[in-house]
Tab-separated table of C-alpha atoms in Angstrom:
chain	number	residue	atom	x	y	z
A	1	MET	CA	19.030	-21.673	-1.997
A	2	GLY	CA	17.305	-18.380	-2.620
A	3	PRO	CA	18.766	-15.869	-5.319
A	4	SER	CA	22.517	-15.452	-4.738
A	5	GLY	CA	24.938	-12.651	-5.695
A	6	GLY	CA	26.342	-9.468	-4.314
A	7	GLY	CA	25.627	-7.803	-0.957
A	8	ALA	CA	27.533	-7.792	2.335
A	9	ALA	CA	26.555	-9.430	5.324
A	10	ASP	CA	26.343	-7.995	8.875
A	11	THR	CA	25.019	-9.499	11.969
A	12	VAL	CA	21.735	-9.959	13.343
A	13	GLU	CA	22.309	-10.306	17.156
A	14	GLY	CA	25.443	-12.149	16.102
A	15	MET	CA	24.187	-13.737	13.118
A	16	PRO	CA	24.661	-13.197	9.571
A	17	ILE	CA	21.610	-11.773	7.958
A	18	GLU	CA	21.952	-14.713	5.245
A	19	THR	CA	20.927	-17.241	8.129
A	20	VAL	CA	17.944	-14.947	9.369
A	21	ALA	CA	15.647	-17.771	9.054
A	22	THR	CA	17.638	-20.003	11.570
A	23	GLY	CA	17.721	-20.298	15.187
A	24	ARG	CA	16.425	-17.483	17.625
A	25	SER	CA	15.380	-15.457	14.367
A	26	VAL	CA	13.102	-18.086	12.948
A	27	ARG	CA	11.216	-18.643	16.470
A	28	ARG	CA	11.016	-14.517	16.571
A	29	ALA	CA	9.556	-14.870	12.905
A	30	LEU	CA	7.104	-17.662	13.872
A	31	GLY	CA	6.239	-15.640	17.055
A	32	TRP	CA	5.171	-12.315	15.321
A	33	ALA	CA	3.387	-14.427	12.662
A	34	GLY	CA	1.577	-16.172	15.507
A	35	GLY	CA	0.901	-12.958	17.161
A	36	ALA	CA	-0.786	-11.466	13.954
A	37	LEU	CA	-3.030	-14.380	13.737
A	38	LEU	CA	-4.054	-13.910	17.270
A	39	LEU	CA	-4.476	-10.293	17.045
A	40	VAL	CA	-6.734	-10.821	14.113
A	41	ALA	CA	-8.764	-13.615	15.955
A	42	ALA	CA	-9.155	-11.264	18.854
A	43	ALA	CA	-10.440	-8.386	16.602
A	44	VAL	CA	-12.995	-10.591	15.077
A	45	ILE	CA	-14.046	-12.156	18.428
A	46	VAL	CA	-14.070	-9.106	20.668
A	47	PRO	CA	-17.013	-7.318	19.062
A	48	PHE	CA	-19.217	-10.628	19.332
A	49	LEU	CA	-18.475	-10.944	23.296
A	50	LEU	CA	-18.974	-7.202	23.912
A	51	GLY	CA	-22.691	-7.456	22.260
A	52	ASP	CA	-24.914	-6.077	19.345
A	53	GLU	CA	-24.898	-2.455	20.342
A	54	PHE	CA	-21.184	-2.461	20.542
A	55	ARG	CA	-21.012	-3.975	17.183
A	56	LYS	CA	-23.419	-1.506	15.703
A	57	THR	CA	-20.867	1.308	16.710
A	58	LEU	CA	-18.260	-0.140	14.568
A	59	VAL	CA	-20.243	0.082	11.536
A	60	ALA	CA	-18.266	-2.857	10.002
A	61	GLU	CA	-20.195	-6.194	10.169
A	62	SER	CA	-16.897	-8.225	9.511
A	63	ALA	CA	-14.762	-5.950	11.780
A	64	PRO	CA	-11.899	-5.492	11.542
A	65	LEU	CA	-12.334	-5.572	7.848
A	66	PHE	CA	-15.022	-3.525	6.108
A	67	GLY	CA	-17.773	-5.864	4.809
A	68	VAL	CA	-19.849	-8.691	5.920
A	69	PHE	CA	-19.120	-12.373	6.765
A	70	GLU	CA	-20.590	-14.463	3.652
A	71	ALA	CA	-19.032	-17.173	2.389
A	72	HIS	CA	-18.987	-16.942	-1.430
A	73	ALA	CA	-17.009	-17.826	-4.842
A	74	GLY	CA	-17.287	-16.355	-8.389
A	75	PRO	CA	-15.546	-16.075	-11.725
A	76	GLY	CA	-12.467	-14.736	-10.100
A	77	THR	CA	-12.021	-17.978	-7.868
A	78	VAL	CA	-10.473	-20.250	-10.250
A	79	PRO	CA	-7.835	-17.599	-11.846
A	80	ALA	CA	-6.968	-16.680	-8.398
A	81	VAL	CA	-6.299	-20.288	-7.202
A	82	VAL	CA	-4.270	-20.839	-10.549
A	83	ILE	CA	-2.087	-17.798	-10.153
A	84	ALA	CA	-1.514	-18.763	-6.419
A	85	ILE	CA	-0.284	-22.230	-7.511
A	86	ALA	CA	1.882	-20.856	-10.271
A	87	VAL	CA	3.543	-18.362	-7.897
A	88	LEU	CA	4.258	-21.159	-5.645
A	89	LEU	CA	5.612	-23.448	-8.243
A	90	TRP	CA	7.536	-21.022	-10.382
A	91	GLY	CA	7.715	-17.914	-8.837
A	92	PRO	CA	11.042	-18.629	-6.740
A	93	ALA	CA	12.687	-19.922	-9.893
A	94	LEU	CA	11.833	-17.040	-12.005
A	95	ALA	CA	12.902	-14.676	-9.188
A	96	ARG	CA	16.130	-16.184	-9.405
A	97	SER	CA	16.715	-16.392	-13.219
A	98	LEU	CA	14.951	-13.563	-15.158
A	99	PRO	CA	16.688	-10.541	-16.179
A	100	PHE	CA	15.904	-7.883	-13.487
A	101	GLY	CA	13.791	-5.517	-15.555
A	102	ARG	CA	11.539	-8.493	-16.882
A	103	LEU	CA	11.017	-9.806	-13.210
A	104	ALA	CA	10.010	-6.282	-12.284
A	105	ALA	CA	7.499	-6.268	-15.243
A	106	LEU	CA	6.321	-9.791	-14.852
A	107	SER	CA	5.680	-8.844	-10.909
A	108	SER	CA	3.413	-6.192	-11.713
A	109	LEU	CA	1.639	-7.976	-14.172
A	110	VAL	CA	1.167	-10.990	-11.784
A	111	LEU	CA	-0.154	-8.573	-9.159
A	112	PHE	CA	-2.604	-7.113	-11.638
A	113	GLY	CA	-3.999	-10.504	-12.453
A	114	TRP	CA	-3.799	-11.604	-8.826
A	115	ALA	CA	-5.633	-8.378	-8.072
A	116	LEU	CA	-8.321	-8.821	-10.915
A	117	SER	CA	-9.089	-12.263	-9.789
A	118	LEU	CA	-9.515	-11.375	-5.914
A	119	GLY	CA	-11.550	-8.476	-7.071
A	120	THR	CA	-13.883	-10.380	-9.233
A	121	VAL	CA	-14.509	-13.467	-6.793
A	122	ALA	CA	-17.616	-11.172	-5.745
A	123	GLY	CA	-18.488	-11.122	-9.552
A	124	TRP	CA	-17.557	-8.894	-12.444
A	125	GLU	CA	-20.387	-6.547	-12.019
A	126	ARG	CA	-19.245	-5.602	-8.398
A	127	PHE	CA	-15.774	-4.860	-9.868
A	128	ARG	CA	-17.132	-2.611	-12.556
A	129	THR	CA	-19.442	-0.686	-10.749
A	130	LYS	CA	-17.326	-0.338	-7.387
A	131	LEU	CA	-16.414	3.227	-8.205
A	132	THR	CA	-19.711	4.585	-9.728
A	133	GLY	CA	-21.854	4.487	-6.439
A	134	TYR	CA	-23.447	7.599	-5.116
A	135	ASP	CA	-20.681	7.819	-2.515
A	136	GLN	CA	-17.756	7.484	-4.890
A	137	TYR	CA	-15.622	9.554	-7.282
A	138	LEU	CA	-17.402	8.911	-10.822
A	139	HIS	CA	-20.549	10.366	-9.177
A	140	GLU	CA	-18.968	13.876	-9.100
A	141	VAL	CA	-17.223	13.760	-12.636
A	142	PRO	CA	-19.883	15.243	-14.710
A	143	GLY	CA	-20.353	18.277	-12.556
A	144	ALA	CA	-16.773	18.816	-12.163
A	145	GLU	CA	-16.077	18.311	-15.633
A	146	ALA	CA	-18.540	20.878	-16.675
A	147	ASP	CA	-16.577	23.363	-14.957
A	148	VAL	CA	-13.106	22.328	-13.610
A	149	GLY	CA	-11.932	25.704	-12.636
A	150	ALA	CA	-14.922	26.209	-10.270
A	151	ALA	CA	-14.762	22.773	-8.956
A	152	VAL	CA	-11.153	23.384	-7.846
A	153	ARG	CA	-11.912	26.807	-6.538
A	154	GLU	CA	-14.930	25.645	-4.502
A	155	PHE	CA	-13.340	22.457	-3.600
A	156	ALA	CA	-12.532	23.106	-0.024
A	157	ARG	CA	-15.822	25.013	0.888
A	158	ARG	CA	-17.728	21.857	-0.295
A	159	ILE	CA	-15.916	19.362	1.843
A	160	PRO	CA	-18.338	19.762	4.890
A	161	ASP	CA	-21.310	17.948	4.989
A	162	TYR	CA	-24.877	19.102	5.239
A	163	GLN	CA	-24.642	21.470	2.483
A	164	PRO	CA	-26.736	21.412	-0.650
A	165	ASP	CA	-23.630	21.004	-2.887
A	166	SER	CA	-21.434	18.861	-0.428
A	167	TRP	CA	-19.166	16.735	-2.220
A	168	THR	CA	-19.901	12.845	-1.987
A	169	VAL	CA	-17.876	10.794	0.841
A	170	HIS	CA	-14.757	9.697	-1.345
A	171	VAL	CA	-14.415	13.100	-3.087
A	172	SER	CA	-14.843	15.021	0.177
A	173	GLY	CA	-12.039	12.565	1.859
A	174	HIS	CA	-9.488	13.527	-0.701
A	175	PRO	CA	-7.866	16.419	-2.095
A	176	PRO	CA	-9.060	17.461	-5.813
A	177	GLY	CA	-6.309	15.440	-7.596
A	178	ALA	CA	-8.235	12.359	-7.056
A	179	LEU	CA	-11.354	13.799	-8.746
A	180	LEU	CA	-9.414	15.521	-11.459
A	181	THR	CA	-7.725	12.238	-12.418
A	182	PHE	CA	-11.238	10.644	-13.126
A	183	VAL	CA	-12.261	13.828	-15.032
A	184	GLY	CA	-9.013	13.354	-17.108
A	185	LEU	CA	-9.993	9.833	-17.976
A	186	ASP	CA	-13.299	10.765	-18.997
A	187	ARG	CA	-11.977	13.549	-21.303
A	188	ILE	CA	-9.510	11.120	-22.958
A	189	GLY	CA	-12.374	8.642	-23.624
A	190	LEU	CA	-12.034	6.359	-20.681
A	191	GLY	CA	-14.972	7.458	-19.029
A	192	GLY	CA	-17.127	4.912	-16.816
A	193	GLY	CA	-16.651	2.525	-14.143
A	194	THR	CA	-14.869	-0.418	-16.166
A	195	TRP	CA	-12.243	1.971	-17.165
A	196	ALA	CA	-11.818	3.541	-14.011
A	197	ALA	CA	-11.600	0.096	-12.078
A	198	LEU	CA	-9.123	-1.209	-14.526
A	199	PHE	CA	-6.867	2.161	-14.417
A	200	CYS	CA	-7.073	1.988	-10.486
A	201	THR	CA	-5.862	-1.790	-10.311
A	202	ALA	CA	-3.289	-1.318	-12.972
A	203	ALA	CA	-1.543	1.629	-11.107
A	204	GLY	CA	-1.757	0.063	-7.918
A	205	ALA	CA	-0.068	-3.133	-9.415
A	206	SER	CA	2.781	-1.269	-10.934
A	207	ALA	CA	3.644	-0.332	-7.132
A	208	ALA	CA	5.553	-3.773	-7.263
A	209	ALA	CA	7.658	-2.777	-9.984
A	210	ALA	CA	8.527	0.319	-8.315
A	211	ILE	CA	9.420	-1.157	-5.124
A	212	LEU	CA	11.664	-3.694	-6.620
A	213	LEU	CA	13.587	-0.757	-8.424
A	214	ALA	CA	13.679	1.030	-5.015
A	215	VAL	CA	15.271	-2.061	-3.377
A	216	ARG	CA	17.556	-2.971	-5.903
A	217	THR	CA	18.874	0.584	-5.867
A	218	LEU	CA	19.238	1.059	-2.191
A	219	GLY	CA	20.025	-2.307	-1.307
A	220	THR	CA	21.180	-5.335	-3.467
A	221	GLU	CA	19.611	-7.120	-6.561
A	222	GLU	CA	19.504	-10.188	-4.448
A	223	ILE	CA	17.252	-9.127	-1.894
A	224	ALA	CA	15.164	-7.384	-4.290
A	225	ARG	CA	14.581	-10.612	-6.116
A	226	CYS	CA	13.790	-12.323	-3.041
A	227	CYS	CA	10.798	-9.613	-2.738
A	228	ALA	CA	9.514	-10.290	-6.147
A	229	PRO	CA	7.247	-13.211	-5.541
A	230	PHE	CA	5.891	-12.045	-2.229
A	231	LEU	CA	4.992	-8.604	-4.121
A	232	ALA	CA	3.299	-10.488	-7.075
A	233	VAL	CA	0.743	-12.142	-4.422
A	234	PHE	CA	0.444	-9.299	-2.171
A	235	PRO	CA	-2.551	-10.159	-0.022
A	236	GLY	CA	-3.720	-6.571	-0.131
A	237	ALA	CA	-4.566	-6.779	-3.764
A	238	LEU	CA	-8.025	-7.631	-2.953
A	239	TRP	CA	-8.800	-4.018	-1.963
A	240	MET	CA	-6.656	-2.815	-4.833
A	241	ALA	CA	-9.339	-3.962	-7.270
A	242	PRO	CA	-10.765	-1.531	-7.413
A	243	SER	CA	-9.937	1.259	-5.461
A	244	GLY	CA	-8.515	4.911	-5.685
A	245	ASP	CA	-6.062	3.928	-2.934
A	246	ALA	CA	-4.544	1.619	-5.202
A	247	TYR	CA	-3.645	4.209	-7.700
A	248	PHE	CA	-2.568	6.382	-4.690
A	249	ALA	CA	-0.208	3.594	-3.790
A	250	GLY	CA	1.304	3.287	-7.378
A	251	VAL	CA	1.980	6.891	-7.681
A	252	ALA	CA	3.496	7.039	-4.132
A	253	ALA	CA	5.753	3.952	-4.798
A	254	TRP	CA	7.200	5.444	-7.980
A	255	GLY	CA	7.610	8.701	-6.286
A	256	ILE	CA	9.825	6.861	-3.722
A	257	ALA	CA	11.640	4.922	-6.500
A	258	ALA	CA	12.483	7.854	-8.240
A	259	LEU	CA	13.826	9.459	-5.083
A	260	ALA	CA	15.954	6.271	-4.539
A	261	VAL	CA	17.421	6.731	-7.849
A	262	ALA	CA	18.274	10.595	-7.365
A	263	ALA	CA	19.839	9.683	-4.057
A	264	VAL	CA	22.627	7.276	-5.537
A	265	ALA	CA	22.680	8.854	-9.004
A	266	ARG	CA	25.010	11.898	-10.086
A	267	GLY	CA	24.886	14.872	-12.361
A	268	ARG	CA	21.861	15.351	-14.721
A	269	ARG	CA	20.489	11.961	-13.750
A	270	ALA	CA	20.279	12.801	-10.148
A	271	THR	CA	18.617	16.077	-10.898
A	272	ALA	CA	15.970	14.648	-13.287
A	273	PHE	CA	15.093	11.902	-10.862
A	274	GLY	CA	14.808	14.371	-7.931
A	275	VAL	CA	12.617	16.304	-10.245
A	276	LEU	CA	10.622	13.583	-10.935
A	277	ALA	CA	10.320	12.290	-7.400
A	278	GLY	CA	9.120	15.889	-6.243
A	279	LEU	CA	6.544	15.986	-8.719
A	280	LEU	CA	4.999	12.496	-7.999
A	281	LEU	CA	5.134	12.856	-4.318
A	282	GLY	CA	3.984	16.334	-4.677
A	283	TRP	CA	0.808	15.085	-6.749
A	284	GLY	CA	0.370	12.310	-4.328
A	285	ILE	CA	-0.430	14.586	-1.371
A	286	PHE	CA	-2.971	16.136	-3.697
A	287	LEU	CA	-4.626	12.752	-4.239
A	288	ASN	CA	-4.667	11.484	-0.458
A	289	TYR	CA	-3.902	13.680	2.589
A	290	GLY	CA	-2.496	10.850	4.254
A	291	LEU	CA	0.222	10.436	1.736
A	292	ILE	CA	2.073	13.251	3.463
A	293	LEU	CA	3.255	10.428	5.667
A	294	MET	CA	5.249	9.111	2.682
A	295	GLY	CA	7.649	11.852	3.989
A	296	PHE	CA	8.819	9.147	6.698
A	297	LEU	CA	9.740	6.878	3.897
A	298	ALA	CA	11.402	9.478	1.927
A	299	VAL	CA	13.522	10.460	4.860
A	300	THR	CA	14.404	6.658	5.195
A	301	VAL	CA	15.715	6.658	1.556
A	302	LEU	CA	17.967	9.681	2.307
A	303	ILE	CA	19.181	8.357	5.344
A	304	ILE	CA	20.066	4.743	3.603
A	305	ALA	CA	21.894	6.841	0.833
A	306	ARG	CA	23.500	9.186	3.394
A	307	ASN	CA	22.649	11.861	0.934
A	308	ALA	CA	20.346	14.486	1.304
A	309	ARG	CA	21.224	16.448	-2.072
A	310	PRO	CA	17.875	15.344	-3.651
A	311	LEU	CA	15.905	17.644	-1.311
A	312	LEU	CA	17.517	20.397	-3.423
A	313	THR	CA	15.496	19.390	-6.720
A	314	ALA	CA	12.715	17.458	-5.330
A	315	VAL	CA	11.317	19.845	-2.666
A	316	PRO	CA	11.218	22.528	-5.312
A	317	ALA	CA	9.429	20.346	-7.861
A	318	ALA	CA	6.890	19.284	-5.270
A	319	LEU	CA	6.381	23.109	-4.201
A	320	VAL	CA	5.358	23.630	-7.957
A	321	VAL	CA	2.576	20.998	-7.920
A	322	VAL	CA	1.540	22.960	-4.370
A	323	ALA	CA	1.647	26.415	-6.143
A	324	ALA	CA	-0.295	25.287	-9.265
A	325	PHE	CA	-3.290	24.275	-6.892
A	326	ALA	CA	-2.815	27.226	-4.931
A	327	LEU	CA	-3.103	29.373	-8.066
A	328	ALA	CA	-6.253	27.311	-8.989
A	329	GLY	CA	-7.747	28.040	-5.759
A	330	PHE	CA	-7.163	25.123	-3.663
A	331	TRP	CA	-5.032	25.071	-0.277
A	332	TRP	CA	-4.023	22.076	0.855
A	333	LEU	CA	-4.381	23.064	4.666
A	334	ASP	CA	-7.816	24.234	4.060
A	335	GLY	CA	-8.923	20.962	2.552
A	336	TYR	CA	-7.186	19.041	5.437
A	337	HIS	CA	-8.861	20.981	8.118
A	338	GLY	CA	-12.343	20.566	6.189
A	339	VAL	CA	-11.653	16.646	6.120
A	340	VAL	CA	-11.312	16.549	9.546
A	341	LEU	CA	-14.485	18.321	10.216
A	342	ARG	CA	-16.224	16.074	7.724
A	343	TYR	CA	-14.632	12.980	9.153
A	344	TYR	CA	-16.223	13.683	12.391
A	345	GLN	CA	-19.634	14.648	10.902
A	346	GLY	CA	-20.015	10.991	9.908
A	347	ILE	CA	-19.593	7.497	11.445
A	348	ALA	CA	-16.192	8.359	12.778
A	349	SER	CA	-17.897	10.331	15.385
A	350	PHE	CA	-19.046	7.175	17.298
A	351	ARG	CA	-16.676	4.606	15.988
A	352	PRO	CA	-14.637	3.625	19.141
A	353	PHE	CA	-10.979	4.235	18.941
A	354	ALA	CA	-10.702	2.097	21.942
A	355	TYR	CA	-11.611	-0.721	19.527
A	356	TRP	CA	-10.060	0.424	16.259
A	357	GLY	CA	-6.836	1.794	17.623
A	358	TRP	CA	-5.752	-1.895	17.765
A	359	GLY	CA	-8.319	-3.301	15.251
A	360	ASN	CA	-6.809	-1.158	12.510
A	361	LEU	CA	-3.517	-3.268	12.999
A	362	ALA	CA	-5.316	-6.314	12.566
A	363	ALA	CA	-6.984	-5.106	9.386
A	364	ALA	CA	-3.423	-4.134	7.896
A	365	ALA	CA	-2.155	-7.658	8.991
A	366	CYS	CA	-4.876	-9.048	6.780
A	367	ALA	CA	-3.321	-6.887	4.041
A	368	VAL	CA	0.249	-7.498	4.283
A	369	GLY	CA	-0.042	-11.153	5.307
A	370	VAL	CA	1.394	-13.440	8.010
A	371	ALA	CA	4.908	-13.541	6.280
A	372	ALA	CA	5.227	-9.769	6.282
A	373	VAL	CA	4.392	-9.524	9.823
A	374	ALA	CA	6.729	-12.223	10.562
A	375	ALA	CA	9.463	-10.089	8.794
A	376	ILE	CA	8.694	-7.109	10.646
A	377	GLY	CA	9.659	-9.119	13.841
A	378	LEU	CA	13.244	-9.485	12.292
A	379	VAL	CA	13.645	-5.696	11.725
A	380	PRO	CA	14.922	-4.679	15.148
A	381	GLY	CA	17.456	-7.367	15.301
A	382	VAL	CA	18.483	-6.707	11.568
A	383	LEU	CA	19.210	-2.858	12.338
A	384	ARG	CA	20.064	-2.465	15.742
A	385	PRO	CA	23.730	-3.743	15.421
A	386	PHE	CA	24.337	-2.078	11.879
A	387	ARG	CA	27.218	0.657	12.299
A	388	ARG	CA	27.968	1.223	8.772
A	389	SER	CA	26.331	2.531	5.751
A	390	LEU	CA	22.915	0.660	4.663
A	391	LEU	CA	23.575	1.456	1.001
A	392	GLY	CA	24.383	-1.509	-1.113
A	393	THR	CA	23.447	-3.898	1.559
A	394	PRO	CA	20.570	-6.327	2.031
A	395	GLU	CA	19.584	-4.541	5.432
A	396	ALA	CA	18.482	-1.585	3.476
A	397	LEU	CA	15.297	-3.451	2.703
A	398	ALA	CA	14.728	-3.870	6.566
A	399	ALA	CA	15.162	-0.026	6.920
A	400	LEU	CA	12.355	0.751	4.216
A	401	VAL	CA	10.194	-1.625	5.853
A	402	ALA	CA	10.826	0.086	9.066
A	403	GLY	CA	9.822	3.378	7.363
A	404	ALA	CA	6.767	1.959	6.130
A	405	VAL	CA	5.878	0.588	9.748
A	406	VAL	CA	6.216	4.075	11.252
A	407	MET	CA	4.021	5.364	8.447
A	408	VAL	CA	1.186	2.800	9.369
A	409	LEU	CA	1.487	3.707	13.327
A	410	GLY	CA	1.527	7.472	12.439
A	411	ALA	CA	-1.778	7.062	10.316
A	412	ASP	CA	-3.191	4.928	13.315
A	413	LEU	CA	-2.327	7.430	16.106
A	414	SER	CA	-3.752	10.084	13.999
A	415	ALA	CA	-7.386	8.821	14.849
A	416	LEU	CA	-8.594	9.773	11.399
A	417	SER	CA	-8.526	6.105	10.091
A	418	LYS	CA	-10.926	4.190	12.193
A	419	ALA	CA	-11.974	1.144	9.984
A	420	GLU	CA	-11.383	0.496	6.306
A	421	VAL	CA	-7.372	0.715	6.795
A	422	GLU	CA	-7.066	-2.633	4.757
A	423	ARG	CA	-7.711	-0.455	1.747
A	424	ILE	CA	-6.907	3.172	2.797
A	425	TRP	CA	-3.326	1.933	4.066
A	426	LEU	CA	-2.304	0.449	0.782
A	427	PRO	CA	0.459	3.141	-0.018
A	428	PHE	CA	2.119	2.085	3.138
A	429	THR	CA	1.255	-1.971	3.298
A	430	VAL	CA	2.579	-2.778	-0.044
A	431	TRP	CA	5.859	-1.662	1.358
A	432	ILE	CA	5.699	-4.026	4.385
A	433	ALA	CA	4.738	-6.633	2.215
A	434	ALA	CA	8.053	-6.631	0.507
A	435	GLY	CA	9.761	-7.289	3.595
A	436	ALA	CA	8.732	-10.991	3.380
A	437	GLY	CA	11.733	-11.095	1.097
A	438	MET	CA	13.839	-10.990	4.242
A	439	LEU	CA	12.711	-14.394	5.056
A	440	TRP	CA	13.877	-16.248	1.871
A	441	TYR	CA	17.235	-14.398	1.526
A	442	ARG	CA	19.837	-17.004	1.015
A	443	ARG	CA	17.596	-19.764	2.211
A	444	SER	CA	15.815	-22.508	0.553
A	445	VAL	CA	13.044	-22.573	-2.072
A	446	ALA	CA	11.190	-24.683	0.315
A	447	ILE	CA	11.373	-21.758	2.852
A	448	ALA	CA	10.067	-19.302	0.044
A	449	ARG	CA	7.143	-21.489	-0.945
A	450	GLY	CA	6.280	-22.252	2.786
A	451	TRP	CA	5.898	-18.509	3.418
A	452	LEU	CA	4.397	-17.812	-0.197
A	453	ALA	CA	1.717	-20.591	0.729
A	454	ALA	CA	0.844	-18.945	3.932
A	455	GLN	CA	0.389	-15.626	2.074
A	456	VAL	CA	-1.797	-16.930	-0.647
A	457	ALA	CA	-3.896	-19.049	1.632
A	458	GLY	CA	-4.666	-15.997	3.910
A	459	ALA	CA	-5.539	-13.824	0.896
A	460	LEU	CA	-7.878	-16.482	-0.743
A	461	LEU	CA	-9.565	-17.245	2.760
A	462	VAL	CA	-10.473	-13.632	3.429
A	463	THR	CA	-11.534	-13.164	-0.205
A	464	HIS	CA	-14.059	-15.934	-0.064
A	465	ALA	CA	-15.130	-15.334	3.675
A	466	VAL	CA	-15.610	-11.782	3.654
A	467	LEU	CA	-17.661	-9.702	1.102
A	468	ILE	CA	-16.470	-6.318	0.883
A	469	TYR	CA	-19.235	-3.699	1.226
A	470	GLN	CA	-19.763	-1.867	-2.118
């Protein structure tokens, strides 16, 4: 059986959540998993059916993923397979037996190794140089480091394209916090592509521990333990290694985890974690404009806890971050409007939303894996009949997954993410991946291994069949 322990049960259309993997619910889960596979297949096939001219407008040869179809293997292949097998064999047992703190740390450590392995299947050199290209963050570090104050003051002006000093693509597409992070790394002696790549990958991998903490705090330790193996082999790890979005995912996850603690704590502990949550989430929106959507997950946390008091400390703390950037010369809304302009000055102007509106969801399915999509199918049935507080129940996980799905849909409908969402949406999809723990909750180890096998098989297939654009 899966991890056992506390946690009240409620009904899933007449069935306890403990038996969520039986009867009609298992058919629903398998139906959603099959639907995800069909969606991905359609997203791959349709561009070929519509011809070369249409495919050129996608600017993604391996649509719906941003890369090119090219079978390959490399130094990360063997470690990736070894990690996959190890998690299949021992992951469920360790999830049940390890002290929770060690389990959370191990989950992040394994996710780091998994990401590093997947990210080096195409070679160490591609991993090491990924963030150093002409369109990447590190390209702008020397100029920004020479005068950080001027870089921040002039940041919004330099976002639009076709200026002599326009920012590179990735710097222009994000608030200044992202660039300042790499400037900071350089100043403490961790400059260059290798350190930047390792930093981003490690920060992203830390999200596993943060999510487990949040799920245990709001739900039960039992359901959190069920999530651990699935987070350890998160299929989206391929796009974590490396990308700035992995770093953003880590910051956002810890911000939500801190908010969860603040929502259930009292006194000074609640105040301290509320401030920490505000600072982290406030910093997050200066790393990535899209992290404003983390507000949906933050509200979900407060709804689960039925406690809005953390807003009294989190909001002022976040406003401190906003004020600091404003005093330095950067106003977030100016940057956002500049990004919208820059976005449609480039390839987004002709990338068809008629394809990417649903193709994005296929790409997201590749990042979360079929098990996570199957779990999404269970969420409405879990939450619909629920009438009492979600706090301290396994159903809290379903609510968190629902909040993450809302973030994905909001990002998709914005039409500001046409392609590359398998990477861009990492701060959202890693939470959805945790939902796969619902499929194992109070079920056999064989069930866990079956869904884990589907996760790692999909990740290994995509990694070795698609060469991600540098």
